[in-house]
mmCIF file of C-alpha atoms in Angstrom:
data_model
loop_
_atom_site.group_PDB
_atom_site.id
_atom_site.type_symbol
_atom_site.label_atom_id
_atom_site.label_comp_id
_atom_site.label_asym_id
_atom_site.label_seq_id
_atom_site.Cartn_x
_atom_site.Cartn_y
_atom_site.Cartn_z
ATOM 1 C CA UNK A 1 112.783 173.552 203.137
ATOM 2 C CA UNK A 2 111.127 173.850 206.782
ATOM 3 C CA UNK A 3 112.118 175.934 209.548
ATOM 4 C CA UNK A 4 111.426 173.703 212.637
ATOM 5 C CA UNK A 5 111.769 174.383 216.311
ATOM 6 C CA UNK A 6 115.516 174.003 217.176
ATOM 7 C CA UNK A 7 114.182 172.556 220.614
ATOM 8 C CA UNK A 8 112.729 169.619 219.301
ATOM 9 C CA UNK A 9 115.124 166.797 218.604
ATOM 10 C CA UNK A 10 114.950 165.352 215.060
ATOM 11 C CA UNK A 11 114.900 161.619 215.067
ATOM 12 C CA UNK A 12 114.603 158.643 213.199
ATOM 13 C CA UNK A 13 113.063 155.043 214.190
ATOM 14 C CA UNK A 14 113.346 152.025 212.204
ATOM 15 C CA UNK A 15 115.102 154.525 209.017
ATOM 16 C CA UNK A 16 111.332 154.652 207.993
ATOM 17 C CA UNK A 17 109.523 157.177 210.507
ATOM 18 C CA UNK A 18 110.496 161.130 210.796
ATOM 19 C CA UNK A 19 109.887 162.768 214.282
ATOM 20 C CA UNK A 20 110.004 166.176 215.252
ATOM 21 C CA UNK A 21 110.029 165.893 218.870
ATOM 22 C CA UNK A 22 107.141 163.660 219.113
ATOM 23 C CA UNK A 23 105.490 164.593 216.259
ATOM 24 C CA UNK A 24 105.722 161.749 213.251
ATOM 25 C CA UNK A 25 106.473 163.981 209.854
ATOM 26 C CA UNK A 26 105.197 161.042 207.983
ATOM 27 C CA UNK A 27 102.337 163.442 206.460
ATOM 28 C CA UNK A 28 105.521 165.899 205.516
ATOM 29 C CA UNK A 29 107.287 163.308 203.993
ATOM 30 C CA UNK A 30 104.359 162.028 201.535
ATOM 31 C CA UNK A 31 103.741 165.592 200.602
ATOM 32 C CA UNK A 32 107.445 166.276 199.759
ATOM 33 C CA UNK A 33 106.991 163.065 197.193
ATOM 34 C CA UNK A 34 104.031 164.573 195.935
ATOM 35 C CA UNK A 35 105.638 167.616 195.220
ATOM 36 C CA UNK A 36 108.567 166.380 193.618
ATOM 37 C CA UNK A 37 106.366 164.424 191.215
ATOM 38 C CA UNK A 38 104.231 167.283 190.218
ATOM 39 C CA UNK A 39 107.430 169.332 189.741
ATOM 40 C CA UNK A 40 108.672 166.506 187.405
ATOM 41 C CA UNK A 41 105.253 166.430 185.636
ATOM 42 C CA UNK A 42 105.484 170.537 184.993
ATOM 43 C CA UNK A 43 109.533 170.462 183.671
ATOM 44 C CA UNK A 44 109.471 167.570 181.996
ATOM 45 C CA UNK A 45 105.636 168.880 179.914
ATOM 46 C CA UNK A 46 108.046 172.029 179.734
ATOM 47 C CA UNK A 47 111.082 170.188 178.330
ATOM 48 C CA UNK A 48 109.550 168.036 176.082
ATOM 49 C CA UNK A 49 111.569 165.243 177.788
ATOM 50 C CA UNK A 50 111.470 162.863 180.907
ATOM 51 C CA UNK A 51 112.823 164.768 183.603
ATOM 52 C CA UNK A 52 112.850 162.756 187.219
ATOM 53 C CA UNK A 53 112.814 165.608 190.483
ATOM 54 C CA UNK A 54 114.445 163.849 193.781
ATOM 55 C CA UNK A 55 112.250 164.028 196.814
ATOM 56 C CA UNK A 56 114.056 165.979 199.943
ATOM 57 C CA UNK A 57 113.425 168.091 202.581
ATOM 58 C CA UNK A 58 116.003 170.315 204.095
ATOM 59 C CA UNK A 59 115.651 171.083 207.743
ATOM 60 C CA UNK A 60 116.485 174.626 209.157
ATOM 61 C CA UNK A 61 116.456 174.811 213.181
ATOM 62 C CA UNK A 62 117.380 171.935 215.107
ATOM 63 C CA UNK A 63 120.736 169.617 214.378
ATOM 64 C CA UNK A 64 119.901 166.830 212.002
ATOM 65 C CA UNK A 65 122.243 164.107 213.571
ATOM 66 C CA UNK A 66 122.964 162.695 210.053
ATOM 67 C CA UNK A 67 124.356 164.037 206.629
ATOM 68 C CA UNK A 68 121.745 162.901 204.395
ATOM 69 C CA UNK A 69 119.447 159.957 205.068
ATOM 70 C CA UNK A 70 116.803 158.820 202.721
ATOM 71 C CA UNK A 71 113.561 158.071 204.149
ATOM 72 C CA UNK A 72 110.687 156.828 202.720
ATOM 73 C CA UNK A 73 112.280 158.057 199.519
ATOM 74 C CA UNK A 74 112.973 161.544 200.890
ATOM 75 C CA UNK A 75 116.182 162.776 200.934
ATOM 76 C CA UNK A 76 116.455 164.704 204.622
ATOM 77 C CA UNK A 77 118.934 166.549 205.569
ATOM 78 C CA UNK A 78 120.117 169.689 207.601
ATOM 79 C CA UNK A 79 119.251 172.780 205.709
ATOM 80 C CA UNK A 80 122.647 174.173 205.234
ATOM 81 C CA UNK A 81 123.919 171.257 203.562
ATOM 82 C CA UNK A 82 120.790 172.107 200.378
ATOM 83 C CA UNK A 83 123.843 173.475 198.353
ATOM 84 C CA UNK A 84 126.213 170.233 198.976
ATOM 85 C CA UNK A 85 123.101 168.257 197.870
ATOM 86 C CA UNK A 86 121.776 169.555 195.158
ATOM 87 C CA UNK A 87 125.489 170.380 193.241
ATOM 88 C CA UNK A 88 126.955 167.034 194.318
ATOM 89 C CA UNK A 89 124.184 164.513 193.110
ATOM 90 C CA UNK A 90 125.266 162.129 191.045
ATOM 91 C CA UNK A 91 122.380 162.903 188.355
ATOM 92 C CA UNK A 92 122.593 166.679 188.669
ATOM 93 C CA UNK A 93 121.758 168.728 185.978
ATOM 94 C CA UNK A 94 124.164 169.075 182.178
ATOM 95 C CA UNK A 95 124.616 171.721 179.829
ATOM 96 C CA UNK A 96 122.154 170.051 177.897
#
């Protein structure tokens, strides 16, 4: 999750390249990747089991003019829609 400056317009450009007002979040988005995979490294050691964590990065200031939009494997999405996204994945979590 990152708290941004509502001020700043989030964009897109091409579907591959994050901006913060002019700032590219490319950095941000490699980092969220590397984060997910050492997550998946941790629960899967943990579980015994290959366990796969989705990328994404939920945005808390400014209006996200999209629902959810994958980019450069990163889920990114407004910050009040981290509920929605997380319970309505198709590969959420079982019982099991």
């Amino acid at each position: 999750s990152e708290k941004w400056d509502k001020q700043l317009p989030v964009r897109v450009q091409m579907g591959k390249k994050l901006f913060h007002g002019p700032v590219d979040k490319k950095a941000r988005l490699a980092e969220a990747k590397m984060e997910a995979s050492a997550a998946s490294e941790l629960i899967s050691k943990a579980y015994g089991r290959d366990v796969q964590v989705v990328p994404s990065l939920a945005i808390d200031g400014p209006a996200v003019p999209w629902k959810i939009m994958t980019i450069r494997g990163v889920d990114v999405y407004e910050g009040g829609r981290a509920r929605k996204w997380i319970t309505k994945r198709e590969r959420a979590l079982t019982d099991e």
